[in-house]
Amino acid sequence: MFDALKAHQATVADRRIETMLDAGRAKDFSASAGELLFDYSKTNIDGEGRALLIDLLEQTGVAAKRDAMFSGEKINETEGRAVLHTALRNIDGKPVVVDGEDVMPGVLETLARMEKFATEVRDGIFEGQGGKITDVINIGIGGSDLGPAMGYLALAPYADGPRCHFVSNVDPADIFQTMEKCDPATTLVIVASKTFTTIETMTNARTAKEWMSEQVTDASAQFAALSTAMDKTAAFGIPANRVFGFEDWVGGRYSMWGPIGLSLMIAVGPQNFREFLRGGQEMDKHFCSTEWSQNVPAMLALVGLWHNQVCGHATRAVLPYDNNLARLPAYLQQLEMESNGKGVSMDGEDLAFNSGPVVWGEPGTNGQHAFYQLIHQGTRVIPCEFLVAAKGHEPELHYQHQLLVANCLAQSEALMKGRSLDEARGKVADKFEGAELERQAKHRVFVGNRPSTTLAYPQLTPLMLGQIIALYEHRVFVEGVVLGINSYDQWGVELGKELATALQPVVEGKEDAAGKDGSTAALVGFLRGNGL
């Protein structure tokens, strides 16, 4: 499938990206969705390469699969489910039918219930047993944590409600240190688990309930649940009016648009949360109606496929020059690596090519003083994806924002241009000579010709955050369809869970380690011998 692209890439591999950057390339090799600009002109993709990449979308039926997803067909074939996180942000209410039933009345009813509850919490109508709610602890893991935690930081300038805290790790330090910051009498605890059985979440939920029970009369009165397991939430003591469910056609890592986003809604208010939803819906409309060459999710996906499957670059650095997006790389790690980290195609055959890349990153300029050394002068090429806003939320410090933007643009320029040996000699010619000059100069050479893209936008607002998150969701979808894999199951997380359950009695000393491999048995012995 990638043969023609690889043949083309072989003919241009040594071409310098900067030699292609004539006056018109930045416009020709960019695409826009609303106020969001995606610039991929600093890659080695040319017109022929782009045409071959777009051919992939036609060959693999991306448009038909896209339409099937939005119409409620069960494109998650291994689990027999529709994939309709897009319905959660379909706030205009256009019908979406699954198994002959329009799901939108239920979606909008749940949204209205969320808004009512969030307003009551924010306005002090729903109180703790010590007065108005001051803190919200969201207990979840994976998609039940990463989305709202990322969104809460991203929309910090809009967070005028109770303070939000996010607990995910079963490590007791996580829940303990969070509880220390809160007053149980004025804290709302939200337990986010669709099945209400997730071991890490339920362990933390029980710990939080015990903590609250020590100081309030009725701990359950300050709990809410994001779950479909009404029997289990009732057994836990949470009444039905504080349980917000979502259907099995919403995957965990795609769920922050609905009840999983309740903590975010409480923090920023229902109106801002709706703006977030509207941003996602606007990206959906763009994705469904825009030709491929100007379609931002499609082009973002194709650039990713070019770098990973065609050029063989195994990792992807996401570098937001926007401190409020500090958790975006972690969010995208799950979104992309859990979705497209597969080795088997939809028909059950082993993949004949690599699947998704390793996704990682940190916000700028922090990363510049950490890992950019490897990006600039290391032996492997790491495609970089920069994100940057024209302005921040601190107008009195606009000069600092300008410095931030200068750093962002300079990094992409440096990756592309590099520094030649002659230029490096010129930097140190006044200090060294002869062989030592050559040695010192080589340490200052930047090979350059390293690709990057830039996602630029006016300001990180709720609407813009919605556009960005939906953009990356659709990127994952397009890459998955082209690769022929199912982006919506996650069997890879199951084995470790099963083995952990079997190991727990061994770790607790209730069973011996007979039958375990030598390494595991030895490690259990060491840890138990040291106080486990």
PDB file of N, CA and C in Angstrom, residues 373-433:
ATOM      1  N   GLN A 373      17.939  18.707  22.798  1.00  0.00           N
ATOM      2  CA  GLN A 373      19.271  18.297  22.355  1.00  0.00           C
ATOM      3  C   GLN A 373      19.170  17.090  21.432  1.00  0.00           C
ATOM      4  N   LEU A 374      18.409  16.085  21.852  1.00  0.00           N
ATOM      5  CA  LEU A 374      18.243  14.872  21.042  1.00  0.00           C
ATOM      6  C   LEU A 374      17.515  15.183  19.739  1.00  0.00           C
ATOM      7  N   ILE A 375      16.506  16.041  19.816  1.00  0.00           N
ATOM      8  CA  ILE A 375      15.741  16.380  18.614  1.00  0.00           C
ATOM      9  C   ILE A 375      16.629  17.069  17.578  1.00  0.00           C
ATOM     10  N   HIS A 376      17.495  17.952  18.034  1.00  0.00           N
ATOM     11  CA  HIS A 376      18.312  18.732  17.106  1.00  0.00           C
ATOM     12  C   HIS A 376      19.556  17.985  16.623  1.00  0.00           C
ATOM     13  N   GLN A 377      20.237  17.280  17.519  1.00  0.00           N
ATOM     14  CA  GLN A 377      21.530  16.714  17.161  1.00  0.00           C
ATOM     15  C   GLN A 377      21.624  15.205  17.336  1.00  0.00           C
ATOM     16  N   GLY A 378      20.534  14.570  17.746  1.00  0.00           N
ATOM     17  CA  GLY A 378      20.567  13.121  17.897  1.00  0.00           C
ATOM     18  C   GLY A 378      20.611  12.409  16.555  1.00  0.00           C
ATOM     19  N   THR A 379      20.795  11.099  16.605  1.00  0.00           N
ATOM     20  CA  THR A 379      20.959  10.317  15.371  1.00  0.00           C
ATOM     21  C   THR A 379      19.631   9.934  14.738  1.00  0.00           C
ATOM     22  N   ARG A 380      18.538  10.067  15.466  1.00  0.00           N
ATOM     23  CA  ARG A 380      17.225   9.725  14.929  1.00  0.00           C
ATOM     24  C   ARG A 380      16.445  10.995  14.608  1.00  0.00           C
ATOM     25  N   VAL A 381      15.666  10.937  13.545  1.00  0.00           N
ATOM     26  CA  VAL A 381      14.790  12.055  13.201  1.00  0.00           C
ATOM     27  C   VAL A 381      13.480  11.905  13.967  1.00  0.00           C
ATOM     28  N   ILE A 382      13.089  12.959  14.656  1.00  0.00           N
ATOM     29  CA  ILE A 382      11.845  12.964  15.429  1.00  0.00           C
ATOM     30  C   ILE A 382      10.954  14.080  14.893  1.00  0.00           C
ATOM     31  N   PRO A 383       9.933  13.753  14.112  1.00  0.00           N
ATOM     32  CA  PRO A 383       9.018  14.795  13.643  1.00  0.00           C
ATOM     33  C   PRO A 383       8.377  15.516  14.833  1.00  0.00           C
ATOM     34  N   CYS A 384       8.322  16.824  14.748  1.00  0.00           N
ATOM     35  CA  CYS A 384       7.799  17.637  15.850  1.00  0.00           C
ATOM     36  C   CYS A 384       6.510  18.330  15.444  1.00  0.00           C
ATOM     37  N   GLU A 385       5.573  18.369  16.365  1.00  0.00           N
ATOM     38  CA  GLU A 385       4.300  19.044  16.148  1.00  0.00           C
ATOM     39  C   GLU A 385       4.163  20.172  17.165  1.00  0.00           C
ATOM     40  N   PHE A 386       4.330  21.394  16.705  1.00  0.00           N
ATOM     41  CA  PHE A 386       4.243  22.565  17.570  1.00  0.00           C
ATOM     42  C   PHE A 386       2.811  23.091  17.609  1.00  0.00           C
ATOM     43  N   LEU A 387       2.395  23.580  18.765  1.00  0.00           N
ATOM     44  CA  LEU A 387       1.119  24.277  18.911  1.00  0.00           C
ATOM     45  C   LEU A 387       1.403  25.627  19.545  1.00  0.00           C
ATOM     46  N   VAL A 388       0.779  26.683  19.019  1.00  0.00           N
ATOM     47  CA  VAL A 388       1.047  28.011  19.559  1.00  0.00           C
ATOM     48  C   VAL A 388      -0.141  28.937  19.309  1.00  0.00           C
ATOM     49  N   ALA A 389      -0.422  29.782  20.293  1.00  0.00           N
ATOM     50  CA  ALA A 389      -1.498  30.774  20.194  1.00  0.00           C
ATOM     51  C   ALA A 389      -0.920  32.152  19.915  1.00  0.00           C
ATOM     52  N   ALA A 390      -1.691  32.980  19.233  1.00  0.00           N
ATOM     53  CA  ALA A 390      -1.256  34.355  18.962  1.00  0.00           C
ATOM     54  C   ALA A 390      -1.204  35.180  20.238  1.00  0.00           C
ATOM     55  N   LYS A 391      -2.076  34.867  21.183  1.00  0.00           N
ATOM     56  CA  LYS A 391      -2.073  35.615  22.440  1.00  0.00           C
ATOM     57  C   LYS A 391      -2.489  34.710  23.583  1.00  0.00           C
ATOM     58  N   GLY A 392      -2.010  35.071  24.770  1.00  0.00           N
ATOM     59  CA  GLY A 392      -2.376  34.343  25.971  1.00  0.00           C
ATOM     60  C   GLY A 392      -3.534  35.014  26.683  1.00  0.00           C
ATOM     61  N   HIS A 393      -3.661  34.709  27.965  1.00  0.00           N
ATOM     62  CA  HIS A 393      -4.745  35.279  28.772  1.00  0.00           C
ATOM     63  C   HIS A 393      -4.212  36.279  29.799  1.00  0.00           C
ATOM     64  N   GLU A 394      -2.981  36.722  29.591  1.00  0.00           N
ATOM     65  CA  GLU A 394      -2.346  37.654  30.528  1.00  0.00           C
ATOM     66  C   GLU A 394      -1.873  38.884  29.753  1.00  0.00           C
ATOM     67  N   PRO A 395      -2.786  39.764  29.369  1.00  0.00           N
ATOM     68  CA  PRO A 395      -2.410  40.906  28.508  1.00  0.00           C
ATOM     69  C   PRO A 395      -1.305  41.772  29.098  1.00  0.00           C
ATOM     70  N   GLU A 396      -1.249  41.843  30.417  1.00  0.00           N
ATOM     71  CA  GLU A 396      -0.212  42.674  31.036  1.00  0.00           C
ATOM     72  C   GLU A 396       1.181  42.058  30.876  1.00  0.00           C
ATOM     73  N   LEU A 397       1.233  40.778  30.474  1.00  0.00           N
ATOM     74  CA  LEU A 397       2.515  40.094  30.258  1.00  0.00           C
ATOM     75  C   LEU A 397       2.677  39.679  28.796  1.00  0.00           C
ATOM     76  N   HIS A 398       2.092  40.477  27.908  1.00  0.00           N
ATOM     77  CA  HIS A 398       2.121  40.114  26.494  1.00  0.00           C
ATOM     78  C   HIS A 398       3.545  40.014  25.954  1.00  0.00           C
ATOM     79  N   TYR A 399       4.459  40.813  26.517  1.00  0.00           N
ATOM     80  CA  TYR A 399       5.840  40.744  26.040  1.00  0.00           C
ATOM     81  C   TYR A 399       6.448  39.376  26.311  1.00  0.00           C
ATOM     82  N   GLN A 400       6.026  38.703  27.400  1.00  0.00           N
ATOM     83  CA  GLN A 400       6.507  37.347  27.655  1.00  0.00           C
ATOM     84  C   GLN A 400       5.910  36.364  26.653  1.00  0.00           C
ATOM     85  N   HIS A 401       4.657  36.596  26.290  1.00  0.00           N
ATOM     86  CA  HIS A 401       4.046  35.724  25.294  1.00  0.00           C
ATOM     87  C   HIS A 401       4.750  35.863  23.951  1.00  0.00           C
ATOM     88  N   GLN A 402       5.144  37.078  23.612  1.00  0.00           N
ATOM     89  CA  GLN A 402       5.876  37.282  22.368  1.00  0.00           C
ATOM     90  C   GLN A 402       7.204  36.526  22.387  1.00  0.00           C
ATOM     91  N   LEU A 403       7.859  36.488  23.543  1.00  0.00           N
ATOM     92  CA  LEU A 403       9.099  35.718  23.679  1.00  0.00           C
ATOM     93  C   LEU A 403       8.824  34.231  23.502  1.00  0.00           C
ATOM     94  N   LEU A 404       7.702  33.770  24.053  1.00  0.00           N
ATOM     95  CA  LEU A 404       7.303  32.368  23.899  1.00  0.00           C
ATOM     96  C   LEU A 404       7.110  32.023  22.426  1.00  0.00           C
ATOM     97  N   VAL A 405       6.374  32.864  21.700  1.00  0.00           N
ATOM     98  CA  VAL A 405       6.124  32.620  20.283  1.00  0.00           C
ATOM     99  C   VAL A 405       7.425  32.642  19.492  1.00  0.00           C
ATOM    100  N   ALA A 406       8.310  33.580  19.819  1.00  0.00           N
ATOM    101  CA  ALA A 406       9.599  33.635  19.131  1.00  0.00           C
ATOM    102  C   ALA A 406      10.377  32.337  19.310  1.00  0.00           C
ATOM    103  N   ASN A 407      10.320  31.789  20.509  1.00  0.00           N
ATOM    104  CA  ASN A 407      10.995  30.512  20.758  1.00  0.00           C
ATOM    105  C   ASN A 407      10.384  29.392  19.936  1.00  0.00           C
ATOM    106  N   CYS A 408       9.063  29.346  19.876  1.00  0.00           N
ATOM    107  CA  CYS A 408       8.386  28.297  19.111  1.00  0.00           C
ATOM    108  C   CYS A 408       8.787  28.349  17.637  1.00  0.00           C
ATOM    109  N   LEU A 409       8.666  29.514  17.034  1.00  0.00           N
ATOM    110  CA  LEU A 409       8.971  29.643  15.613  1.00  0.00           C
ATOM    111  C   LEU A 409      10.459  29.414  15.344  1.00  0.00           C
ATOM    112  N   ALA A 410      11.296  29.819  16.289  1.00  0.00           N
ATOM    113  CA  ALA A 410      12.732  29.620  16.112  1.00  0.00           C
ATOM    114  C   ALA A 410      13.092  28.135  16.136  1.00  0.00           C
ATOM    115  N   GLN A 411      12.403  27.367  16.958  1.00  0.00           N
ATOM    116  CA  GLN A 411      12.719  25.937  17.039  1.00  0.00           C
ATOM    117  C   GLN A 411      12.390  25.221  15.729  1.00  0.00           C
ATOM    118  N   SER A 412      11.243  25.523  15.151  1.00  0.00           N
ATOM    119  CA  SER A 412      10.903  24.867  13.884  1.00  0.00           C
ATOM    120  C   SER A 412      11.849  25.310  12.774  1.00  0.00           C
ATOM    121  N   GLU A 413      12.252  26.581  12.819  1.00  0.00           N
ATOM    122  CA  GLU A 413      13.201  27.075  11.828  1.00  0.00           C
ATOM    123  C   GLU A 413      14.561  26.403  12.000  1.00  0.00           C
ATOM    124  N   ALA A 414      15.004  26.262  13.242  1.00  0.00           N
ATOM    125  CA  ALA A 414      16.292  25.633  13.504  1.00  0.00           C
ATOM    126  C   ALA A 414      16.296  24.165  13.092  1.00  0.00           C
ATOM    127  N   LEU A 415      15.210  23.474  13.369  1.00  0.00           N
ATOM    128  CA  LEU A 415      15.115  22.071  12.953  1.00  0.00           C
ATOM    129  C   LEU A 415      15.253  21.938  11.449  1.00  0.00           C
ATOM    130  N   MET A 416      14.651  22.851  10.718  1.00  0.00           N
ATOM    131  CA  MET A 416      14.689  22.804   9.267  1.00  0.00           C
ATOM    132  C   MET A 416      16.053  23.246   8.712  1.00  0.00           C
ATOM    133  N   LYS A 417      16.560  24.381   9.148  1.00  0.00           N
ATOM    134  CA  LYS A 417      17.772  24.955   8.562  1.00  0.00           C
ATOM    135  C   LYS A 417      19.047  24.283   9.059  1.00  0.00           C
ATOM    136  N   GLY A 418      19.108  24.028  10.357  1.00  0.00           N
ATOM    137  CA  GLY A 418      20.326  23.493  10.919  1.00  0.00           C
ATOM    138  C   GLY A 418      21.460  24.508  10.890  1.00  0.00           C
ATOM    139  N   ARG A 419      22.687  23.994  11.059  1.00  0.00           N
ATOM    140  CA  ARG A 419      23.885  24.841  10.987  1.00  0.00           C
ATOM    141  C   ARG A 419      24.999  24.028  10.344  1.00  0.00           C
ATOM    142  N   SER A 420      25.562  24.537   9.273  1.00  0.00           N
ATOM    143  CA  SER A 420      26.604  23.816   8.532  1.00  0.00           C
ATOM    144  C   SER A 420      27.928  23.856   9.277  1.00  0.00           C
ATOM    145  N   LEU A 421      28.870  23.022   8.822  1.00  0.00           N
ATOM    146  CA  LEU A 421      30.196  23.004   9.429  1.00  0.00           C
ATOM    147  C   LEU A 421      30.897  24.337   9.236  1.00  0.00           C
ATOM    148  N   ASP A 422      30.731  24.934   8.061  1.00  0.00           N
ATOM    149  CA  ASP A 422      31.354  26.239   7.823  1.00  0.00           C
ATOM    150  C   ASP A 422      30.809  27.287   8.794  1.00  0.00           C
ATOM    151  N   GLU A 423      29.491  27.264   8.985  1.00  0.00           N
ATOM    152  CA  GLU A 423      28.886  28.216   9.918  1.00  0.00           C
ATOM    153  C   GLU A 423      29.376  27.956  11.340  1.00  0.00           C
ATOM    154  N   ALA A 424      29.504  26.685  11.690  1.00  0.00           N
ATOM    155  CA  ALA A 424      29.975  26.345  13.024  1.00  0.00           C
ATOM    156  C   ALA A 424      31.419  26.800  13.228  1.00  0.00           C
ATOM    157  N   ARG A 425      32.239  26.653  12.197  1.00  0.00           N
ATOM    158  CA  ARG A 425      33.628  27.140  12.307  1.00  0.00           C
ATOM    159  C   ARG A 425      33.642  28.635  12.610  1.00  0.00           C
ATOM    160  N   GLY A 426      32.770  29.359  11.913  1.00  0.00           N
ATOM    161  CA  GLY A 426      32.724  30.797  12.113  1.00  0.00           C
ATOM    162  C   GLY A 426      32.363  31.187  13.528  1.00  0.00           C
ATOM    163  N   LYS A 427      31.626  30.323  14.224  1.00  0.00           N
ATOM    164  CA  LYS A 427      31.218  30.618  15.587  1.00  0.00           C
ATOM    165  C   LYS A 427      32.381  30.552  16.575  1.00  0.00           C
ATOM    166  N   VAL A 428      33.407  29.729  16.255  1.00  0.00           N
ATOM    167  CA  VAL A 428      34.475  29.498  17.232  1.00  0.00           C
ATOM    168  C   VAL A 428      35.864  29.785  16.667  1.00  0.00           C
ATOM    169  N   ALA A 429      35.917  30.344  15.456  1.00  0.00           N
ATOM    170  CA  ALA A 429      37.222  30.592  14.820  1.00  0.00           C
ATOM    171  C   ALA A 429      38.093  31.540  15.623  1.00  0.00           C
ATOM    172  N   ASP A 430      37.487  32.395  16.443  1.00  0.00           N
ATOM    173  CA  ASP A 430      38.277  33.334  17.237  1.00  0.00           C
ATOM    174  C   ASP A 430      38.828  32.701  18.508  1.00  0.00           C
ATOM    175  N   LYS A 431      38.438  31.471  18.784  1.00  0.00           N
ATOM    176  CA  LYS A 431      38.862  30.811  20.013  1.00  0.00           C
ATOM    177  C   LYS A 431      39.792  29.620  19.761  1.00  0.00           C
ATOM    178  N   PHE A 432      39.653  28.977  18.584  1.00  0.00           N
ATOM    179  CA  PHE A 432      40.403  27.760  18.313  1.00  0.00           C
ATOM    180  C   PHE A 432      41.003  27.820  16.915  1.00  0.00           C
ATOM    181  N   GLU A 433      41.936  26.911  16.671  1.00  0.00           N
ATOM    182  CA  GLU A 433      42.520  26.824  15.338  1.00  0.00           C
ATOM    183  C   GLU A 433      42.957  25.386  15.095  1.00  0.00           C
TER     184      GLU A 433
END
